[in-house]
Short mmCIF file of N, CA and C in Angstrom, two decimals:
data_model
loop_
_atom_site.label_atom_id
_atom_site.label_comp_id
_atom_site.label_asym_id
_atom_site.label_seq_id
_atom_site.Cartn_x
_atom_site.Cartn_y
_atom_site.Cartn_z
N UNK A 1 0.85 -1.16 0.00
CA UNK A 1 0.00 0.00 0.00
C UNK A 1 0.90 1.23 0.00
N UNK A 2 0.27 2.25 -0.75
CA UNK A 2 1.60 3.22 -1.15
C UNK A 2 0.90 4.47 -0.44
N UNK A 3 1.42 5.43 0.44
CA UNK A 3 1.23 6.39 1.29
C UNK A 3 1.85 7.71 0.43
N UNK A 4 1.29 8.76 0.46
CA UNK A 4 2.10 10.36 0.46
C UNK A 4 1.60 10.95 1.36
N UNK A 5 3.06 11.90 2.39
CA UNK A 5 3.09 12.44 2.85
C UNK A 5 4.13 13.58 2.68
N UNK A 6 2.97 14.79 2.32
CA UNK A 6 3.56 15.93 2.07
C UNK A 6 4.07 17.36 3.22
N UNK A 7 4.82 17.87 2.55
CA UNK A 7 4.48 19.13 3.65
C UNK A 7 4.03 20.80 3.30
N UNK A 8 3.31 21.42 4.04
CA UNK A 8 2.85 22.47 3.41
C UNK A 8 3.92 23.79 4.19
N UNK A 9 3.73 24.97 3.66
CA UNK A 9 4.34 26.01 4.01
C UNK A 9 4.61 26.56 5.33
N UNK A 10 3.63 25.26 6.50
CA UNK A 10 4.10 26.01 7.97
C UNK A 10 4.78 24.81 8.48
N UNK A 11 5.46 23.85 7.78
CA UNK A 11 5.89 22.62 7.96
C UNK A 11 5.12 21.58 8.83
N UNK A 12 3.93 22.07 8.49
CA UNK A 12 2.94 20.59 8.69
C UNK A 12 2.68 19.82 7.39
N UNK A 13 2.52 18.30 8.26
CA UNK A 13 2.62 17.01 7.28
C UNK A 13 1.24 17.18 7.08
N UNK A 14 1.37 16.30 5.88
CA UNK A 14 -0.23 15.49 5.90
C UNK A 14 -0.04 14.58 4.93
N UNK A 15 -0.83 13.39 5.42
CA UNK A 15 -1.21 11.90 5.19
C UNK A 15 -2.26 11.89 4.10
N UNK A 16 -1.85 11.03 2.92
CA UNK A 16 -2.83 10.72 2.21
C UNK A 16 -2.72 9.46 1.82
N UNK A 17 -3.97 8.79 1.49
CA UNK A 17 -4.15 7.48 0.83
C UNK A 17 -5.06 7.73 -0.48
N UNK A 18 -4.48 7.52 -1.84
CA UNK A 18 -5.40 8.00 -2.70
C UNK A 18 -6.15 8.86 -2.70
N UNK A 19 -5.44 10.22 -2.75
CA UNK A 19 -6.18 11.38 -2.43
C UNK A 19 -6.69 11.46 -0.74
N UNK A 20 -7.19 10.27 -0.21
CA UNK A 20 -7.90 10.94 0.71
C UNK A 20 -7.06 10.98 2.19
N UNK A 21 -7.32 12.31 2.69
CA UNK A 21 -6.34 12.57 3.94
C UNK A 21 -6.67 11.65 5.55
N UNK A 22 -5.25 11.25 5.46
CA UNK A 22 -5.49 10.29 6.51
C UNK A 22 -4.89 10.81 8.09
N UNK A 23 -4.25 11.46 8.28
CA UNK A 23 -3.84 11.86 9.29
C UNK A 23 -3.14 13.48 8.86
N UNK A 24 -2.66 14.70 9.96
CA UNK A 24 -1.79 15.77 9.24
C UNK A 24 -1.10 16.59 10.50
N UNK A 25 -0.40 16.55 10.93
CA UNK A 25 0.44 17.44 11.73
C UNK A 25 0.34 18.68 12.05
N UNK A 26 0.73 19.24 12.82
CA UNK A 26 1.27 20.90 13.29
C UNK A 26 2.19 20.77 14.10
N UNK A 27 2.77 22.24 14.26
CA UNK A 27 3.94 22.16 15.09
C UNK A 27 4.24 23.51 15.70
N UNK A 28 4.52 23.90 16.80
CA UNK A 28 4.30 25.04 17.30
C UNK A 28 5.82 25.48 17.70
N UNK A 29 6.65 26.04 16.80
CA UNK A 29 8.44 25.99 17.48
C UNK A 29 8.51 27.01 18.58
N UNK A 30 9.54 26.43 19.94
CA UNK A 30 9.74 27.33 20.85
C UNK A 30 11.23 27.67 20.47
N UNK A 31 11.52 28.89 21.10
CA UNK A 31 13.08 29.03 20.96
C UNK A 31 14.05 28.28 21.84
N UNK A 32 13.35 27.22 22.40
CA UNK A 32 14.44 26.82 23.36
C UNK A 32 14.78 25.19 22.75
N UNK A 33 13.74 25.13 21.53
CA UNK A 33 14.44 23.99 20.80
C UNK A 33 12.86 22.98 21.69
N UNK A 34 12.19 23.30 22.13
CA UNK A 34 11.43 22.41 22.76
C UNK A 34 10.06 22.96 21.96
N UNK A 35 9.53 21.92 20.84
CA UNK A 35 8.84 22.17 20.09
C UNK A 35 7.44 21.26 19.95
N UNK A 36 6.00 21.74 19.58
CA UNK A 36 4.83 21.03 20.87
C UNK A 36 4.68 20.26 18.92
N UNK A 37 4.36 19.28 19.14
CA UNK A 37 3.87 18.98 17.68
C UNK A 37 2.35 18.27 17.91
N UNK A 38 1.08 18.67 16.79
CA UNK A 38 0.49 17.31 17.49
C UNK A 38 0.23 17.22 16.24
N UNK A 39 -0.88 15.75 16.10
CA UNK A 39 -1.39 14.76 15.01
C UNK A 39 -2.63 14.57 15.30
N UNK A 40 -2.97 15.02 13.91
CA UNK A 40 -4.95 14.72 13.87
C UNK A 40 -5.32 14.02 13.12
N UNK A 41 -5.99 13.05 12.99
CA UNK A 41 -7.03 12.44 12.20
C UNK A 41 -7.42 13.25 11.30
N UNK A 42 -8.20 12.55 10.14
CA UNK A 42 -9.22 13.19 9.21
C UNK A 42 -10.21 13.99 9.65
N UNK A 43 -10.44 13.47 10.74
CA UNK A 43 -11.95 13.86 11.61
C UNK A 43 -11.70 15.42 11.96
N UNK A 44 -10.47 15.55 12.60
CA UNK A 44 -9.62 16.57 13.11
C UNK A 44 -9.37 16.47 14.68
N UNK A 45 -9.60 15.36 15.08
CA UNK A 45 -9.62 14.53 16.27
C UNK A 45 -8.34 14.39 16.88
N UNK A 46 -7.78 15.32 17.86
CA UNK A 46 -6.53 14.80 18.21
C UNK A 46 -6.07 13.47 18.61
N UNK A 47 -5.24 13.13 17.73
CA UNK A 47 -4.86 11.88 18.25
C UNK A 47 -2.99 11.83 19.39
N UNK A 48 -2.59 12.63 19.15
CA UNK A 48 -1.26 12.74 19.90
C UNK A 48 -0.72 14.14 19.98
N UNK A 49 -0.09 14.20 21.12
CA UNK A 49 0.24 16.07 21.22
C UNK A 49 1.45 15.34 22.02
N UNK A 50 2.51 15.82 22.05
CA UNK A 50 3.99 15.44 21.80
C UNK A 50 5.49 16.51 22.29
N UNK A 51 5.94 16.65 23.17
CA UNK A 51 7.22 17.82 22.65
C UNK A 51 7.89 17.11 22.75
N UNK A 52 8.59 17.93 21.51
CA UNK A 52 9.85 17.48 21.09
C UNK A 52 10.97 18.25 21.33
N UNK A 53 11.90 17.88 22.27
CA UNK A 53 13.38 19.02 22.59
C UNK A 53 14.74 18.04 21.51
N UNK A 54 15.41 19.29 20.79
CA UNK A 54 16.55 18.80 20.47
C UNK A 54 17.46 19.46 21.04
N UNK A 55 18.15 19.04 21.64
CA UNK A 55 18.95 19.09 22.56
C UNK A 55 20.92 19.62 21.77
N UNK A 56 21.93 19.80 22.42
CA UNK A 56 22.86 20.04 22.03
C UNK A 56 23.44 18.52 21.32
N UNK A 57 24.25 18.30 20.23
CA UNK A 57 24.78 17.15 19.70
C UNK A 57 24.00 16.32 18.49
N UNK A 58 22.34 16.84 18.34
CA UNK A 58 21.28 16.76 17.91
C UNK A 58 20.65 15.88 18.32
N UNK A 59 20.54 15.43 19.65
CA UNK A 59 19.93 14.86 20.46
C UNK A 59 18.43 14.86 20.90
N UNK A 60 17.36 13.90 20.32
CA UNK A 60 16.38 14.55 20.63
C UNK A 60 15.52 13.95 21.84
N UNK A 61 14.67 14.09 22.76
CA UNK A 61 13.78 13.57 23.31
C UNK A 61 12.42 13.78 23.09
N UNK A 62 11.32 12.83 23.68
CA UNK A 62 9.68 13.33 23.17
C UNK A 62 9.49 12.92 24.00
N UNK A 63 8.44 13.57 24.49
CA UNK A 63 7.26 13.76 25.76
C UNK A 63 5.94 13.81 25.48
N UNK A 64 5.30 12.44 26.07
CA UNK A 64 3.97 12.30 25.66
C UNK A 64 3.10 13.45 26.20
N UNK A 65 2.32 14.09 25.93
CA UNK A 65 1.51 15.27 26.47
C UNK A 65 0.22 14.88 26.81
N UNK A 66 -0.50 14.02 25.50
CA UNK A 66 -1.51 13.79 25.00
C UNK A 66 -1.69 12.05 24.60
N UNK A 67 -2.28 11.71 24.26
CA UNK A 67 -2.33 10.28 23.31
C UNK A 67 -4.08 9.57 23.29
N UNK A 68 -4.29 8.96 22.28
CA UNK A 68 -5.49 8.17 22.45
C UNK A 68 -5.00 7.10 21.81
N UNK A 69 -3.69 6.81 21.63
CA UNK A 69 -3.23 5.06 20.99
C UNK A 69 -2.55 4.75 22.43
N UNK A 70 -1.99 3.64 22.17
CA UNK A 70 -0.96 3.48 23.06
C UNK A 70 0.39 3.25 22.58
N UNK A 71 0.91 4.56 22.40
CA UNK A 71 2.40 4.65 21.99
C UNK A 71 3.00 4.68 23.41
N UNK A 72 3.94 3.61 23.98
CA UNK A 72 4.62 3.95 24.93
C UNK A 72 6.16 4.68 24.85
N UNK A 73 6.83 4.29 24.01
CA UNK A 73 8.32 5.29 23.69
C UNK A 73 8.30 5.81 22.22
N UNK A 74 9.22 6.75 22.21
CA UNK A 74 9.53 7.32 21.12
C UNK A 74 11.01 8.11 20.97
N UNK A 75 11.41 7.57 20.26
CA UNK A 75 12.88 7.55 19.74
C UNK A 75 12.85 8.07 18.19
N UNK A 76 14.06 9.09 17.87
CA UNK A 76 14.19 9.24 16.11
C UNK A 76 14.20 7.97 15.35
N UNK A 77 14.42 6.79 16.39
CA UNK A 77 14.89 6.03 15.50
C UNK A 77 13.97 4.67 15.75
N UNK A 78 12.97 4.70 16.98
CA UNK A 78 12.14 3.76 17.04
C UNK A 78 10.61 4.24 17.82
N UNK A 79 9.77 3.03 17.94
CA UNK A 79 8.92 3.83 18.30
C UNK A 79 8.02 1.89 19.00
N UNK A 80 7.52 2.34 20.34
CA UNK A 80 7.25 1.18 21.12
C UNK A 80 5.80 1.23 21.51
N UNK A 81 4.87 0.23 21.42
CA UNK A 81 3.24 0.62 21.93
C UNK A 81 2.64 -1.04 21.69
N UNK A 82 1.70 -0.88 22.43
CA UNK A 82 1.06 -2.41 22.79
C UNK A 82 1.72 -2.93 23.47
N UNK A 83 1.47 -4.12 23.60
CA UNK A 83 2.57 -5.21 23.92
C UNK A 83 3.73 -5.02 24.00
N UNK A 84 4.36 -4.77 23.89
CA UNK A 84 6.12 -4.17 23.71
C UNK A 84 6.63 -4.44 22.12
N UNK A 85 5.94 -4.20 21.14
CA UNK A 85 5.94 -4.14 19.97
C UNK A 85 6.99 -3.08 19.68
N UNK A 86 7.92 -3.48 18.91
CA UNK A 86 8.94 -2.13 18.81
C UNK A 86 9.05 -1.66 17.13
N UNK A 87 9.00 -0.81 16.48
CA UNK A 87 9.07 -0.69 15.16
C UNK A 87 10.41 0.19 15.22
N UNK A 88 11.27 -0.29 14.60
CA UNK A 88 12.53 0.11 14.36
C UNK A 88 13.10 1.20 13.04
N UNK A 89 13.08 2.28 13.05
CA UNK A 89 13.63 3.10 11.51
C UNK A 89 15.10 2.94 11.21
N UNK A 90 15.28 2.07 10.17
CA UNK A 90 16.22 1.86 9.76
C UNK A 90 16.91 2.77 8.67
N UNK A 91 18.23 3.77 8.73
CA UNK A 91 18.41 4.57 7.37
C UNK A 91 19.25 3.51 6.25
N UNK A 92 18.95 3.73 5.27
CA UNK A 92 19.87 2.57 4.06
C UNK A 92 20.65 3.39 3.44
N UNK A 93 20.28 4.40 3.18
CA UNK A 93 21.31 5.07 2.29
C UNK A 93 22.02 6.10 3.09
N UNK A 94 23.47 5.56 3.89
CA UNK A 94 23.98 6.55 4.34
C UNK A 94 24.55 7.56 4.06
N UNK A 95 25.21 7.48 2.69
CA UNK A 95 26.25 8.69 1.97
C UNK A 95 25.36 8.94 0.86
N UNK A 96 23.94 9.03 0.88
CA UNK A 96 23.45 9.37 -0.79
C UNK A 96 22.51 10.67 -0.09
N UNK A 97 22.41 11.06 -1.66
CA UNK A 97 21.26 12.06 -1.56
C UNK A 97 19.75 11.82 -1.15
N UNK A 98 19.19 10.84 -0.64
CA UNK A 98 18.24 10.65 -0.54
C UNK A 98 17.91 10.01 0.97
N UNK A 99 16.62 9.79 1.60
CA UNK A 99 16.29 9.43 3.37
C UNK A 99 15.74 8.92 3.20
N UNK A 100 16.46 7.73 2.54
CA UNK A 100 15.42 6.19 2.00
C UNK A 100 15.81 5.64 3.69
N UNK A 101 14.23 4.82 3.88
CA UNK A 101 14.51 4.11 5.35
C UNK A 101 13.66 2.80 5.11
N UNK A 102 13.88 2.02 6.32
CA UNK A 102 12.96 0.87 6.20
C UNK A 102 12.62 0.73 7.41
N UNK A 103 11.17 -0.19 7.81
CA UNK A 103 10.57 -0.04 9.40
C UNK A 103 10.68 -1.80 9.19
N UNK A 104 11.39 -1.88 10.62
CA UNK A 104 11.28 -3.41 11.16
C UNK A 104 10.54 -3.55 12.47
N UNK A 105 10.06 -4.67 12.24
CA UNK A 105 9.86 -5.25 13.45
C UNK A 105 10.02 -6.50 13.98
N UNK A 106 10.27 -6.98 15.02
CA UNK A 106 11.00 -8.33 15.23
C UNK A 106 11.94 -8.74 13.71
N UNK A 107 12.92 -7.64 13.49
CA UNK A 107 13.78 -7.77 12.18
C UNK A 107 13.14 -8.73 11.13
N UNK A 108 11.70 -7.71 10.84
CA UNK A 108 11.01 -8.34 9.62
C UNK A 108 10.88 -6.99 9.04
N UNK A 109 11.05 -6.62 7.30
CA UNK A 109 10.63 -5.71 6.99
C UNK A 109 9.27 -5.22 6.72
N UNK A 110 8.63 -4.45 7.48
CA UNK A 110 7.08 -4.33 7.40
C UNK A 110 6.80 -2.78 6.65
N UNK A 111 7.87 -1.67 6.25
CA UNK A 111 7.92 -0.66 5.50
C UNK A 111 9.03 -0.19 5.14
N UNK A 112 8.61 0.98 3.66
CA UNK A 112 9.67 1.37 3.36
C UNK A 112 9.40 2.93 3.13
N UNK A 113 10.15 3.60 3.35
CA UNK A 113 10.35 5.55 3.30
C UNK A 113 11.30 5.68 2.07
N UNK A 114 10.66 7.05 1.11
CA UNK A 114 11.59 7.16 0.00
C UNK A 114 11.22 8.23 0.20
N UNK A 115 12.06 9.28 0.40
CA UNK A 115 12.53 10.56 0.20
C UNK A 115 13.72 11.05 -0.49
N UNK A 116 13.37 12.26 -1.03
CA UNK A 116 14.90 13.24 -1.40
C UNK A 116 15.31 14.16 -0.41
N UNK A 117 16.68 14.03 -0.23
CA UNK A 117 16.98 14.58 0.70
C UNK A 117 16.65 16.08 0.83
N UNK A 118 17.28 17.07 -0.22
CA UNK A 118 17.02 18.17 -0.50
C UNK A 118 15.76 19.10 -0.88
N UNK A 119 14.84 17.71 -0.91
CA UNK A 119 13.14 18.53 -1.80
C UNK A 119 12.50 19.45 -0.25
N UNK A 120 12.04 20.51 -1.09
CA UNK A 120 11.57 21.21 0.20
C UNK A 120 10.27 22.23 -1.21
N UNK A 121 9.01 22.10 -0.51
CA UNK A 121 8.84 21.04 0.70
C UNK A 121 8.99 19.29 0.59
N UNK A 122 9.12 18.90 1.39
CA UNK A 122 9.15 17.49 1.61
C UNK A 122 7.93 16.61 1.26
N UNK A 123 8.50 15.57 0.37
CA UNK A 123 7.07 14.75 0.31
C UNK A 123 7.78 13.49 0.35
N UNK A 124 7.16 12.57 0.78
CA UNK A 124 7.58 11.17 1.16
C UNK A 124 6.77 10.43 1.10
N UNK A 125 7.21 8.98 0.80
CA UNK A 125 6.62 8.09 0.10
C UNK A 125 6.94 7.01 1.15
N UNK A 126 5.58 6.28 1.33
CA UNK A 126 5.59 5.29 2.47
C UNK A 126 5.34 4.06 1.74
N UNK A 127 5.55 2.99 2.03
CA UNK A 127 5.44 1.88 0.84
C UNK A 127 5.28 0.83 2.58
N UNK A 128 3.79 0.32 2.47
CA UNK A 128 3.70 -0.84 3.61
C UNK A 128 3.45 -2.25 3.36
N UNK A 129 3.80 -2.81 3.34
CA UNK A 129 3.61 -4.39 3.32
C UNK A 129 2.19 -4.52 3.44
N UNK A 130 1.36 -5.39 2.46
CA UNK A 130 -0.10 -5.82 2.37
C UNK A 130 -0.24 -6.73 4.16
N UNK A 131 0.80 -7.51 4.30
CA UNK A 131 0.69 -7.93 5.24
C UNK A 131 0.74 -7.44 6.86
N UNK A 132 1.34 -6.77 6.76
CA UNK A 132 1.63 -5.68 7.90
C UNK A 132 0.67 -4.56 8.43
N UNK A 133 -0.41 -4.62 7.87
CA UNK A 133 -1.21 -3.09 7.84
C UNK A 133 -1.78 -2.54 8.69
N UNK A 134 -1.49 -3.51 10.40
CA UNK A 134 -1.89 -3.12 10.90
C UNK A 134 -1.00 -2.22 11.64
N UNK A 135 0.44 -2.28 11.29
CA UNK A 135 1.67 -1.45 12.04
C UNK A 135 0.79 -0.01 11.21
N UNK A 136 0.74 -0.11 10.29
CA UNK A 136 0.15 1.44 9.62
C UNK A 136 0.43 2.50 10.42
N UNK A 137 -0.70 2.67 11.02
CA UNK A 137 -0.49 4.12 11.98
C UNK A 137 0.05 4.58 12.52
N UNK A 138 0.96 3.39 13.40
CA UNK A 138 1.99 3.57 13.98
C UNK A 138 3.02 4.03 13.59
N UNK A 139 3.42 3.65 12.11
CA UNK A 139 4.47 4.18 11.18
C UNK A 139 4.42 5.34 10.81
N UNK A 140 3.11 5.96 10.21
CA UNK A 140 2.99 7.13 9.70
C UNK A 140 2.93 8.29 10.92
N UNK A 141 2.55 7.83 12.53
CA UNK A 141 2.79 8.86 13.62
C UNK A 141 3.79 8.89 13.43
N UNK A 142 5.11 7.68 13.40
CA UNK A 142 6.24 7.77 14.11
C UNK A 142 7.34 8.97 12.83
N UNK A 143 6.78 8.87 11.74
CA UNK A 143 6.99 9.58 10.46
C UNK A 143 6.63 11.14 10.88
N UNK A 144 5.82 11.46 11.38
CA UNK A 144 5.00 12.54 11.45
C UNK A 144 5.73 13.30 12.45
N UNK A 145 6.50 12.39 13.76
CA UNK A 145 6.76 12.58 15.20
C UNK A 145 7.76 13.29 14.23
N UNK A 146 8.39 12.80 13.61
CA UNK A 146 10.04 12.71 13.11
C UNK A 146 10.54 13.62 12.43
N UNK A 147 9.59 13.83 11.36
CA UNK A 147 9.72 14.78 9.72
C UNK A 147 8.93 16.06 10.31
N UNK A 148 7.77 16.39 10.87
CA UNK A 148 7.68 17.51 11.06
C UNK A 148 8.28 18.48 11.25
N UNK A 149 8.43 19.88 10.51
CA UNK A 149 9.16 20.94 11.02
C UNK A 149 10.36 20.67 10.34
N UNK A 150 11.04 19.62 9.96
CA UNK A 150 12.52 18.88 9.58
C UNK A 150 13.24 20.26 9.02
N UNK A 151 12.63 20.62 8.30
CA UNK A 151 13.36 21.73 7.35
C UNK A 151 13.51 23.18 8.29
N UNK A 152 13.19 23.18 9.67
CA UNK A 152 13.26 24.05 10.66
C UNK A 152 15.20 23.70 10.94
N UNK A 153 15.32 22.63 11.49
CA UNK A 153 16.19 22.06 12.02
C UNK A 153 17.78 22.62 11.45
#
């Protein structure tokens, strides 16, 4: 199943599935690098409200604020909820122009991220396993947690 997620001029995302919008971001930047992001549904239903501090070294942490899933951690580079289900962001292309990634879980590939590095605004391409679909949401928050604002940074 093939995902776009674009970004518009205040560096909020938004989720589409064949045209139709599935989830879309905001992001509110503080100057202290501690930045509130949240994620809505179609509905416009908050589903997660979030800060995000990057820290010196580019270090980041997130702080649940809000939630109606059960995301328990969140990492740039993973993201943990349910059961101790862990979805892992893997980068593949380290020296190229592009932020191609892949999402594992129990080191199975269940997605893939194709981006250009340089496109601004940003649009990205989510590619999920027919089989997997129920990680879905989880992927595209943990995308959303991640890429928002990016071009702030």
């Amino acid at each position: 199943m093939e995902i776009e997620i674009v970004e518009n001029k205040k560096q909020s995302l938004y989720v589409y599935k064949a045209d139709e919008l599935l989830y879309y971001s905001t992001i509110k930047f503080n100057w202290l690098n501690k930045n509130l992001i949240k994620i809505f549904n179609s509905n416009n239903d908050l589903v997660l409200e979030i800060q995000r501090h990057t820290g010196p070294f580019r270090s980041t942490t997130y702080k649940i604020l809000f939630q109606n899933i059960k995301i328990k951690d969140v990492t740039d580079d993973s993201l943990s909820f349910d059961e101790d289900k862990i979805l892992k962001n893997i980068k593949n292309d380290f020296l190229s122009f592009n932020q191609n990634s892949i999402y594992l879980c129990n080191e199975i590939k269940v997605a893939e991220i194709k981006q250009k590095l340089w496109n601004s605004p940003q649009k990205i391409i989510l590619n999920v396993d027919e089989k997997f679909l129920d990680f879905l949401n989880f992927i595209i928050i943990h995308v959303l947690l991640t890429k928002t604002g990016h071009n702030s940074d």
